[in-house]
Amino acid sequence: MSSPTGSPAEPGPEPEPEPDPEPGPERGPEPQTAALARHLGVFDAVVIGLGAMLGAGIFAALAPAAEAAGSALLPGLALAAVAAYCNATSSARLAARYPASGGTYVYGRERLGEFWGYLAGWSFVVGKTASCAAMALTVGSYAWPAHAHAVAVAAVVALTAVNYTGVQKAAWLTRAIVAVVLVVLVAVVVLCLAGGTAAAGRLDVGADASVNGVLRSAGLLFFAFAGYARIATLGEEVRDPSRTIPRAIPLALGITLVVYAAVAVSVLTVLGPHRLAHTAAPLAEAVRAAGAPGFAPVVRVGAAVAALGSLLALILGVSRTTLAMARDRHLPHALAAVHPRFRVPHRAELAVGAVVAVLAATADVRGAIGFSSFGVLLYYAIANASAWTLTRAESRPPRPIPLIGGVLCLALAFSLPLASVVWGGAVLLLGCAAYTVRGSVSGSVS
């Protein structure tokens, strides 16, 4: 496949991240920081987004979301979808304008200033690293529960190796994973709706519903939608990004929303919200209740494969944001190296894989969904604020979209469980402190 040049189609700022204006003494030669190779078309970009979104979230997030929302689970899912749509639209317009690795780290820096870009990047890397560990442990708990940590570490090592050898191989593996997961989810929907135990009355919203419950469930369910960020963070590896990214993001999100809505409705009609809230494996429990217990092991395999898909896409996204931050020396500059043969940020990928492997081997990450959602919602709040600054000539989204998206991101973030908000806020403050110290040492704080 031929690779076009990396320049954007429309005039404007250069797509590559700009170096710090002050050439501090630490800035030496910059070996191996060339641009990444552009291999991905619309189909591959959509598949990578689906691999991230159609992951373990739909297998795991429904139960805690039902516990938070009660009978108002579907309104919570709808609210999460609205937030995801606004965020995806803002991200797509920005990614077409700045088709470089890093996603909102780049957009925030270019549109709002260096600090806001750094804050977005910090929120993303920290939150999604926790998500990587959670997905790895999900693989282990479904594939071999007695040795979940060992399986989790093995999964991280294997997928880091796949990513290391090139993004095209990762895209091919993601295609296979997405195909398996879609088949399993479609089978779950058919078995639940055709099993004879489904009752439409279980979809009714009752007196247990509350505004706070809907907000909290939407914040938890947002975790399952956030994978479209992977398309934006791969902006430097997408062919014709000004056309490909705005097409790929809404396509991936739309497919995911249809699948999630069908799964949620079918599971609710079989289990009801209260039984759903108290099951550890809601989809497997739903097919048992629908009269197909023999299919439950297949659902477990599907969940493990889905978690592998999410983990693969997460490692891709986190390593690309790490690359972008390392280029600007917000992270060690050695991580900005690009492999001369595979054209991937190999040091960033190895570093992310090592950290995730340690977490997967040692940590209890039951609260990782809430912690990750807090960081990622703040990340998208900055994305929406960045999109607000686009001009009409820069293909800005309709004004209500970034406004609604930003407000929803903040509302959902601070409606999450208290522990998630407290820990998320503490890590955010730690990142701000690190930024201040770095600026003081380099003399670049204005």
PDB file of C-alpha atoms in Angstrom, residues 64-173:
ATOM      1  CA  PRO A  64     -22.770  -2.047  38.413  1.00  0.00           C
ATOM      2  CA  ALA A  65     -24.694   0.360  36.186  1.00  0.00           C
ATOM      3  CA  ALA A  66     -27.958  -1.475  36.983  1.00  0.00           C
ATOM      4  CA  GLU A  67     -27.104  -1.335  40.682  1.00  0.00           C
ATOM      5  CA  ALA A  68     -26.667   2.446  40.413  1.00  0.00           C
ATOM      6  CA  ALA A  69     -29.676   3.186  38.202  1.00  0.00           C
ATOM      7  CA  GLY A  70     -32.153   0.485  39.212  1.00  0.00           C
ATOM      8  CA  SER A  71     -34.965   0.338  36.685  1.00  0.00           C
ATOM      9  CA  ALA A  72     -33.565   3.440  34.899  1.00  0.00           C
ATOM     10  CA  LEU A  73     -30.647   1.564  33.339  1.00  0.00           C
ATOM     11  CA  LEU A  74     -31.738   2.346  29.784  1.00  0.00           C
ATOM     12  CA  PRO A  75     -31.965   6.128  30.418  1.00  0.00           C
ATOM     13  CA  GLY A  76     -28.443   5.865  31.873  1.00  0.00           C
ATOM     14  CA  LEU A  77     -27.266   4.102  28.716  1.00  0.00           C
ATOM     15  CA  ALA A  78     -28.934   6.780  26.578  1.00  0.00           C
ATOM     16  CA  LEU A  79     -27.234   9.569  28.553  1.00  0.00           C
ATOM     17  CA  ALA A  80     -23.845   7.853  28.194  1.00  0.00           C
ATOM     18  CA  ALA A  81     -24.500   7.579  24.454  1.00  0.00           C
ATOM     19  CA  VAL A  82     -25.294  11.318  24.191  1.00  0.00           C
ATOM     20  CA  ALA A  83     -22.051  12.177  25.977  1.00  0.00           C
ATOM     21  CA  ALA A  84     -20.154   9.755  23.751  1.00  0.00           C
ATOM     22  CA  TYR A  85     -21.702  11.242  20.599  1.00  0.00           C
ATOM     23  CA  CYS A  86     -20.753  14.795  21.574  1.00  0.00           C
ATOM     24  CA  ASN A  87     -17.244  13.730  22.536  1.00  0.00           C
ATOM     25  CA  ALA A  88     -16.816  11.696  19.361  1.00  0.00           C
ATOM     26  CA  THR A  89     -17.965  14.581  17.155  1.00  0.00           C
ATOM     27  CA  SER A  90     -15.606  17.033  18.848  1.00  0.00           C
ATOM     28  CA  SER A  91     -12.743  14.537  18.708  1.00  0.00           C
ATOM     29  CA  ALA A  92     -13.324  13.771  15.032  1.00  0.00           C
ATOM     30  CA  ARG A  93     -13.203  17.445  13.999  1.00  0.00           C
ATOM     31  CA  LEU A  94     -10.068  18.005  16.053  1.00  0.00           C
ATOM     32  CA  ALA A  95      -8.361  14.825  14.839  1.00  0.00           C
ATOM     33  CA  ALA A  96      -8.927  15.831  11.228  1.00  0.00           C
ATOM     34  CA  ARG A  97      -7.337  19.193  11.999  1.00  0.00           C
ATOM     35  CA  TYR A  98      -4.406  17.741  13.984  1.00  0.00           C
ATOM     36  CA  PRO A  99      -3.717  14.217  12.634  1.00  0.00           C
ATOM     37  CA  ALA A 100      -0.846  13.444  15.008  1.00  0.00           C
ATOM     38  CA  SER A 101      -0.351  10.857  17.726  1.00  0.00           C
ATOM     39  CA  GLY A 102      -1.625  11.952  21.113  1.00  0.00           C
ATOM     40  CA  GLY A 103      -5.314  12.779  20.671  1.00  0.00           C
ATOM     41  CA  THR A 104      -6.595  15.415  23.086  1.00  0.00           C
ATOM     42  CA  TYR A 105      -3.086  15.918  24.455  1.00  0.00           C
ATOM     43  CA  VAL A 106      -2.295  17.528  21.092  1.00  0.00           C
ATOM     44  CA  TYR A 107      -5.668  19.293  20.705  1.00  0.00           C
ATOM     45  CA  GLY A 108      -5.607  20.805  24.187  1.00  0.00           C
ATOM     46  CA  ARG A 109      -2.060  22.032  23.741  1.00  0.00           C
ATOM     47  CA  GLU A 110      -2.744  23.576  20.333  1.00  0.00           C
ATOM     48  CA  ARG A 111      -6.117  25.167  21.181  1.00  0.00           C
ATOM     49  CA  LEU A 112      -6.003  25.921  24.929  1.00  0.00           C
ATOM     50  CA  GLY A 113      -2.345  25.973  25.911  1.00  0.00           C
ATOM     51  CA  GLU A 114       0.400  23.625  27.008  1.00  0.00           C
ATOM     52  CA  PHE A 115      -0.944  23.006  30.509  1.00  0.00           C
ATOM     53  CA  TRP A 116      -4.379  21.880  29.323  1.00  0.00           C
ATOM     54  CA  GLY A 117      -2.836  19.562  26.767  1.00  0.00           C
ATOM     55  CA  TYR A 118      -0.610  18.108  29.462  1.00  0.00           C
ATOM     56  CA  LEU A 119      -3.574  17.661  31.819  1.00  0.00           C
ATOM     57  CA  ALA A 120      -5.508  15.805  29.114  1.00  0.00           C
ATOM     58  CA  GLY A 121      -2.553  13.568  28.370  1.00  0.00           C
ATOM     59  CA  TRP A 122      -1.940  12.861  32.046  1.00  0.00           C
ATOM     60  CA  SER A 123      -5.600  12.004  32.640  1.00  0.00           C
ATOM     61  CA  PHE A 124      -5.623   9.692  29.639  1.00  0.00           C
ATOM     62  CA  VAL A 125      -2.385   7.849  30.363  1.00  0.00           C
ATOM     63  CA  VAL A 126      -3.149   7.303  34.056  1.00  0.00           C
ATOM     64  CA  GLY A 127      -6.806   6.390  33.577  1.00  0.00           C
ATOM     65  CA  LYS A 128      -6.241   4.110  30.614  1.00  0.00           C
ATOM     66  CA  THR A 129      -3.276   2.380  32.221  1.00  0.00           C
ATOM     67  CA  ALA A 130      -5.678   1.353  34.990  1.00  0.00           C
ATOM     68  CA  SER A 131      -8.113   0.229  32.290  1.00  0.00           C
ATOM     69  CA  CYS A 132      -5.400  -1.911  30.704  1.00  0.00           C
ATOM     70  CA  ALA A 133      -4.822  -3.694  34.002  1.00  0.00           C
ATOM     71  CA  ALA A 134      -8.578  -4.170  34.463  1.00  0.00           C
ATOM     72  CA  MET A 135      -8.971  -5.643  30.979  1.00  0.00           C
ATOM     73  CA  ALA A 136      -5.994  -7.958  31.498  1.00  0.00           C
ATOM     74  CA  LEU A 137      -7.472  -9.243  34.750  1.00  0.00           C
ATOM     75  CA  THR A 138     -10.844  -9.679  33.032  1.00  0.00           C
ATOM     76  CA  VAL A 139      -9.143 -11.951  30.507  1.00  0.00           C
ATOM     77  CA  GLY A 140      -7.671 -13.970  33.366  1.00  0.00           C
ATOM     78  CA  SER A 141     -10.872 -14.178  35.399  1.00  0.00           C
ATOM     79  CA  TYR A 142     -12.868 -15.494  32.419  1.00  0.00           C
ATOM     80  CA  ALA A 143     -10.192 -17.711  30.852  1.00  0.00           C
ATOM     81  CA  TRP A 144      -8.708 -19.318  34.009  1.00  0.00           C
ATOM     82  CA  PRO A 145     -10.166 -17.874  37.239  1.00  0.00           C
ATOM     83  CA  ALA A 146      -7.801 -19.830  39.510  1.00  0.00           C
ATOM     84  CA  HIS A 147      -4.774 -18.189  37.879  1.00  0.00           C
ATOM     85  CA  ALA A 148      -6.239 -14.855  36.798  1.00  0.00           C
ATOM     86  CA  HIS A 149      -3.115 -12.794  37.560  1.00  0.00           C
ATOM     87  CA  ALA A 150      -0.764 -15.102  35.656  1.00  0.00           C
ATOM     88  CA  VAL A 151      -3.051 -15.176  32.621  1.00  0.00           C
ATOM     89  CA  ALA A 152      -3.388 -11.381  32.803  1.00  0.00           C
ATOM     90  CA  VAL A 153       0.385 -10.880  32.691  1.00  0.00           C
ATOM     91  CA  ALA A 154       0.721 -13.350  29.810  1.00  0.00           C
ATOM     92  CA  ALA A 155      -1.970 -11.486  27.867  1.00  0.00           C
ATOM     93  CA  VAL A 156      -0.188  -8.146  28.367  1.00  0.00           C
ATOM     94  CA  VAL A 157       3.149  -9.586  27.216  1.00  0.00           C
ATOM     95  CA  ALA A 158       1.611 -11.230  24.149  1.00  0.00           C
ATOM     96  CA  LEU A 159      -0.343  -8.175  23.002  1.00  0.00           C
ATOM     97  CA  THR A 160       2.590  -5.834  23.621  1.00  0.00           C
ATOM     98  CA  ALA A 161       4.626  -8.093  21.316  1.00  0.00           C
ATOM     99  CA  VAL A 162       1.896  -7.882  18.646  1.00  0.00           C
ATOM    100  CA  ASN A 163       1.812  -4.082  18.865  1.00  0.00           C
ATOM    101  CA  TYR A 164       5.612  -3.914  18.761  1.00  0.00           C
ATOM    102  CA  THR A 165       5.787  -5.558  15.334  1.00  0.00           C
ATOM    103  CA  GLY A 166       3.513  -3.018  13.661  1.00  0.00           C
ATOM    104  CA  VAL A 167       0.069  -1.467  13.792  1.00  0.00           C
ATOM    105  CA  GLN A 168      -1.091  -3.450  10.737  1.00  0.00           C
ATOM    106  CA  LYS A 169      -0.688  -6.739  12.624  1.00  0.00           C
ATOM    107  CA  ALA A 170      -2.629  -5.249  15.525  1.00  0.00           C
ATOM    108  CA  ALA A 171      -5.386  -4.207  13.115  1.00  0.00           C
ATOM    109  CA  TRP A 172      -5.612  -7.730  11.644  1.00  0.00           C
ATOM    110  CA  LEU A 173      -5.813  -9.311  15.092  1.00  0.00           C
TER     111      LEU A 173
END
